[in-house]
Amino acid sequence: MEDNPQFLNNDEKIYWQGEPVVPVLNVNSIVFYILPSVILLIFWSGCIEYGENYAFLQKAYDFIHQGAMTRWGALLLIIGLMVYPVVRWFLYYKRIAYVFTDKRAVAYYKDSNEIDFQIEASGILNMQLSYRGGELVSLNTYTTEEGQDVEGRGVTRVVRTGFEGIPARILDFYRDTTN
């Protein structure tokens, strides 16, 4: 990481800069991706005997194993669920870096210096704070985006952006300037 990213002004004082400290696998990844994929893999492999009470499971198993396309398609779906958290970590968290200055906080991509998210210094203490264990915190803000779905209907979605896995001491810089 370079000492002074090109998008910073010369009059900005850097309080802290670094990368997010985020584990590859966390509770959400395990609960929503790894665990379901393991259960589906056990179901897919046919290791379990389904009694008369679970005939619907036997029918689903038979349907999956009738054709090669559905059998291998289901396996690809299971593998995709297993590797998604790791791929997401490498494609986002390993590429992102943060800079906290006296004027703003910026999340940017290290390879291109493209800004992913930024917020003025006055808004940092208003962000939602989550403790991540040890001396790490996450700061997030939620915005709504209006758009259209495939059929042209109006859709509103909530987008979470912010800073994951940063040292908690960073907030002290902004508390000191507001008092």
mmCIF file of C-alpha atoms in Angstrom:
data_model
loop_
_atom_site.group_PDB
_atom_site.id
_atom_site.type_symbol
_atom_site.label_atom_id
_atom_site.label_comp_id
_atom_site.label_asym_id
_atom_site.label_seq_id
_atom_site.Cartn_x
_atom_site.Cartn_y
_atom_site.Cartn_z
ATOM 1 C CA MET A 1 0.000 0.000 0.000
ATOM 2 C CA GLU A 2 1.353 3.381 -0.885
ATOM 3 C CA ASP A 3 1.924 5.991 1.817
ATOM 4 C CA ASN A 4 -0.263 8.675 0.283
ATOM 5 C CA PRO A 5 -2.988 7.609 -2.193
ATOM 6 C CA GLN A 6 -3.314 9.962 -5.150
ATOM 7 C CA PHE A 7 -6.877 11.034 -4.306
ATOM 8 C CA LEU A 8 -5.829 12.623 -0.998
ATOM 9 C CA ASN A 9 -5.290 16.365 -0.852
ATOM 10 C CA ASN A 10 -2.015 17.751 0.495
ATOM 11 C CA ASP A 11 -3.836 19.537 3.316
ATOM 12 C CA GLU A 12 -5.374 16.305 4.715
ATOM 13 C CA LYS A 13 -3.753 14.866 7.810
ATOM 14 C CA ILE A 14 -3.807 11.042 7.861
ATOM 15 C CA TYR A 15 -4.928 9.627 11.208
ATOM 16 C CA TRP A 16 -4.785 5.968 10.176
ATOM 17 C CA GLN A 17 -4.570 3.905 7.036
ATOM 18 C CA GLY A 18 -4.627 0.167 6.584
ATOM 19 C CA GLU A 19 -6.577 -2.851 5.443
ATOM 20 C CA PRO A 20 -9.679 -4.429 6.958
ATOM 21 C CA VAL A 21 -9.125 -7.252 9.411
ATOM 22 C CA VAL A 22 -11.880 -9.631 8.379
ATOM 23 C CA PRO A 23 -11.745 -13.428 8.745
ATOM 24 C CA VAL A 24 -12.347 -15.575 5.683
ATOM 25 C CA LEU A 25 -15.033 -17.531 7.518
ATOM 26 C CA ASN A 26 -17.269 -15.939 10.109
ATOM 27 C CA VAL A 27 -20.518 -16.990 11.774
ATOM 28 C CA ASN A 28 -22.673 -15.669 8.911
ATOM 29 C CA SER A 29 -20.609 -17.517 6.298
ATOM 30 C CA ILE A 30 -20.827 -20.756 8.209
ATOM 31 C CA VAL A 31 -24.550 -20.496 8.998
ATOM 32 C CA PHE A 32 -25.736 -19.291 5.580
ATOM 33 C CA TYR A 33 -23.271 -20.975 3.197
ATOM 34 C CA ILE A 34 -21.079 -23.708 4.652
ATOM 35 C CA LEU A 35 -23.621 -25.519 6.837
ATOM 36 C CA PRO A 36 -26.402 -25.595 4.199
ATOM 37 C CA SER A 37 -23.950 -26.770 1.555
ATOM 38 C CA VAL A 38 -22.744 -29.622 3.794
ATOM 39 C CA ILE A 39 -26.350 -30.665 4.461
ATOM 40 C CA LEU A 40 -27.124 -30.521 0.738
ATOM 41 C CA LEU A 41 -23.959 -32.491 -0.032
ATOM 42 C CA ILE A 42 -25.008 -35.244 2.402
ATOM 43 C CA PHE A 43 -28.470 -35.271 0.814
ATOM 44 C CA TRP A 44 -26.969 -35.253 -2.695
ATOM 45 C CA SER A 45 -24.627 -38.156 -1.943
ATOM 46 C CA GLY A 46 -27.450 -40.391 -0.732
ATOM 47 C CA CYS A 47 -25.692 -41.359 2.508
ATOM 48 C CA ILE A 48 -28.928 -41.168 4.468
ATOM 49 C CA GLU A 49 -31.692 -43.770 4.370
ATOM 50 C CA TYR A 50 -35.116 -42.191 4.057
ATOM 51 C CA GLY A 51 -37.859 -44.120 5.796
ATOM 52 C CA GLU A 52 -41.501 -44.231 4.806
ATOM 53 C CA ASN A 53 -42.104 -41.045 6.779
ATOM 54 C CA TYR A 54 -39.734 -39.124 4.510
ATOM 55 C CA ALA A 55 -40.859 -40.349 1.103
ATOM 56 C CA PHE A 56 -40.775 -36.757 -0.228
ATOM 57 C CA LEU A 57 -37.015 -36.670 0.397
ATOM 58 C CA GLN A 58 -36.583 -39.930 -1.480
ATOM 59 C CA LYS A 59 -38.562 -38.485 -4.401
ATOM 60 C CA ALA A 60 -36.374 -35.359 -4.422
ATOM 61 C CA TYR A 61 -33.238 -37.515 -4.285
ATOM 62 C CA ASP A 62 -34.534 -39.676 -7.163
ATOM 63 C CA PHE A 63 -35.329 -36.561 -9.217
ATOM 64 C CA ILE A 64 -31.822 -35.168 -8.741
ATOM 65 C CA HIS A 65 -30.185 -38.466 -9.689
ATOM 66 C CA GLN A 66 -32.408 -39.226 -12.733
ATOM 67 C CA GLY A 67 -30.433 -37.126 -15.171
ATOM 68 C CA ALA A 68 -26.781 -36.271 -15.359
ATOM 69 C CA MET A 69 -27.576 -32.598 -15.909
ATOM 70 C CA THR A 70 -29.563 -32.149 -12.695
ATOM 71 C CA ARG A 71 -27.145 -34.327 -10.700
ATOM 72 C CA TRP A 72 -24.040 -32.368 -11.689
ATOM 73 C CA GLY A 73 -25.901 -29.052 -11.677
ATOM 74 C CA ALA A 74 -26.897 -29.674 -8.063
ATOM 75 C CA LEU A 75 -23.292 -30.553 -7.224
ATOM 76 C CA LEU A 76 -22.069 -27.309 -8.843
ATOM 77 C CA LEU A 77 -24.607 -25.356 -6.783
ATOM 78 C CA ILE A 78 -23.357 -27.039 -3.606
ATOM 79 C CA ILE A 79 -19.713 -26.332 -4.459
ATOM 80 C CA GLY A 80 -20.628 -22.718 -5.280
ATOM 81 C CA LEU A 81 -22.212 -22.303 -1.851
ATOM 82 C CA MET A 82 -19.080 -23.706 -0.215
ATOM 83 C CA VAL A 83 -16.578 -21.473 -2.001
ATOM 84 C CA TYR A 84 -18.620 -18.234 -2.126
ATOM 85 C CA PRO A 85 -17.363 -16.822 1.227
ATOM 86 C CA VAL A 86 -13.738 -17.434 0.264
ATOM 87 C CA VAL A 87 -14.125 -15.957 -3.224
ATOM 88 C CA ARG A 88 -15.937 -12.899 -1.809
ATOM 89 C CA TRP A 89 -13.103 -12.391 0.684
ATOM 90 C CA PHE A 90 -10.429 -12.510 -2.019
ATOM 91 C CA LEU A 91 -12.350 -10.348 -4.498
ATOM 92 C CA TYR A 92 -13.285 -7.628 -2.019
ATOM 93 C CA TYR A 93 -11.513 -7.610 1.336
ATOM 94 C CA LYS A 94 -8.042 -8.401 -0.029
ATOM 95 C CA ARG A 95 -8.363 -5.590 -2.590
ATOM 96 C CA ILE A 96 -9.732 -2.838 -0.347
ATOM 97 C CA ALA A 97 -7.852 -0.382 1.892
ATOM 98 C CA TYR A 98 -8.959 2.417 4.199
ATOM 99 C CA VAL A 99 -7.669 5.914 4.918
ATOM 100 C CA PHE A 100 -8.979 8.001 7.819
ATOM 101 C CA THR A 101 -7.999 11.662 7.655
ATOM 102 C CA ASP A 102 -8.994 14.809 9.504
ATOM 103 C CA LYS A 103 -11.478 15.653 6.703
ATOM 104 C CA ARG A 104 -12.934 12.266 5.674
ATOM 105 C CA ALA A 105 -12.693 8.498 5.698
ATOM 106 C CA VAL A 106 -12.219 6.627 2.428
ATOM 107 C CA ALA A 107 -12.461 2.993 1.366
ATOM 108 C CA TYR A 108 -10.629 2.447 -1.909
ATOM 109 C CA TYR A 109 -9.331 -0.329 -4.142
ATOM 110 C CA LYS A 110 -5.561 -0.725 -3.777
ATOM 111 C CA ASP A 111 -4.955 -1.759 -7.376
ATOM 112 C CA SER A 112 -6.715 1.171 -9.048
ATOM 113 C CA ASN A 113 -7.080 3.828 -6.298
ATOM 114 C CA GLU A 114 -10.791 3.895 -7.209
ATOM 115 C CA ILE A 115 -12.887 5.116 -4.278
ATOM 116 C CA ASP A 116 -15.486 2.576 -3.148
ATOM 117 C CA PHE A 117 -16.979 4.641 -0.319
ATOM 118 C CA GLN A 118 -16.206 7.874 1.491
ATOM 119 C CA ILE A 119 -17.772 9.914 4.249
ATOM 120 C CA GLU A 120 -17.017 13.334 5.715
ATOM 121 C CA ALA A 121 -15.329 13.411 9.121
ATOM 122 C CA SER A 122 -18.433 14.925 10.707
ATOM 123 C CA GLY A 123 -20.502 11.869 9.728
ATOM 124 C CA ILE A 124 -18.155 9.165 11.014
ATOM 125 C CA LEU A 125 -19.468 9.185 14.584
ATOM 126 C CA ASN A 126 -23.041 8.920 13.237
ATOM 127 C CA MET A 127 -22.319 5.603 11.508
ATOM 128 C CA GLN A 128 -23.625 2.382 13.055
ATOM 129 C CA LEU A 129 -20.939 0.875 15.278
ATOM 130 C CA SER A 130 -20.470 -2.901 15.644
ATOM 131 C CA TYR A 131 -17.855 -4.520 17.853
ATOM 132 C CA ARG A 132 -15.922 -7.309 16.129
ATOM 133 C CA GLY A 133 -13.924 -8.677 19.029
ATOM 134 C CA GLY A 134 -10.664 -7.563 20.499
ATOM 135 C CA GLU A 135 -9.939 -3.984 19.538
ATOM 136 C CA LEU A 136 -11.776 -4.147 16.192
ATOM 137 C CA VAL A 137 -14.995 -2.424 15.167
ATOM 138 C CA SER A 138 -17.029 -1.965 12.011
ATOM 139 C CA LEU A 139 -18.690 1.276 10.960
ATOM 140 C CA ASN A 140 -21.600 1.036 8.543
ATOM 141 C CA THR A 141 -24.208 3.256 7.023
ATOM 142 C CA TYR A 142 -27.371 2.203 5.236
ATOM 143 C CA THR A 143 -28.743 3.913 2.140
ATOM 144 C CA THR A 144 -31.706 3.151 -0.077
ATOM 145 C CA GLU A 145 -31.411 2.823 -3.826
ATOM 146 C CA GLU A 146 -34.315 3.096 -6.204
ATOM 147 C CA GLY A 147 -34.312 1.040 -9.379
ATOM 148 C CA GLN A 148 -36.281 -1.331 -11.561
ATOM 149 C CA ASP A 149 -36.430 -5.084 -11.719
ATOM 150 C CA VAL A 150 -36.317 -7.122 -14.928
ATOM 151 C CA GLU A 151 -40.010 -6.556 -15.580
ATOM 152 C CA GLY A 152 -39.762 -2.788 -15.141
ATOM 153 C CA ARG A 153 -41.376 -2.559 -11.708
ATOM 154 C CA GLY A 154 -39.986 -0.091 -9.188
ATOM 155 C CA VAL A 155 -37.724 -1.654 -6.594
ATOM 156 C CA THR A 156 -36.173 -0.183 -3.466
ATOM 157 C CA ARG A 157 -33.219 -1.894 -1.846
ATOM 158 C CA VAL A 158 -31.177 -1.113 1.236
ATOM 159 C CA VAL A 159 -27.404 -1.023 0.705
ATOM 160 C CA ARG A 160 -24.899 -1.354 3.551
ATOM 161 C CA THR A 161 -21.560 0.373 3.082
ATOM 162 C CA GLY A 162 -18.768 1.276 5.414
ATOM 163 C CA PHE A 163 -15.600 0.062 7.062
ATOM 164 C CA GLU A 164 -15.136 -3.495 8.354
ATOM 165 C CA GLY A 165 -12.539 -4.647 10.860
ATOM 166 C CA ILE A 166 -10.833 -1.373 11.792
ATOM 167 C CA PRO A 167 -9.103 -0.507 15.087
ATOM 168 C CA ALA A 168 -11.526 0.969 17.631
ATOM 169 C CA ARG A 169 -9.002 3.674 18.577
ATOM 170 C CA ILE A 170 -9.672 5.440 15.259
ATOM 171 C CA LEU A 171 -12.906 6.838 16.667
ATOM 172 C CA ASP A 172 -10.940 8.689 19.359
ATOM 173 C CA PHE A 173 -9.512 11.026 16.699
ATOM 174 C CA TYR A 174 -13.006 12.114 15.685
ATOM 175 C CA ARG A 175 -14.370 12.329 19.235
ATOM 176 C CA ASP A 176 -11.502 14.650 20.155
ATOM 177 C CA THR A 177 -12.262 16.997 17.233
ATOM 178 C CA THR A 178 -15.976 17.263 18.000
ATOM 179 C CA ASN A 179 -15.539 18.208 21.678
#
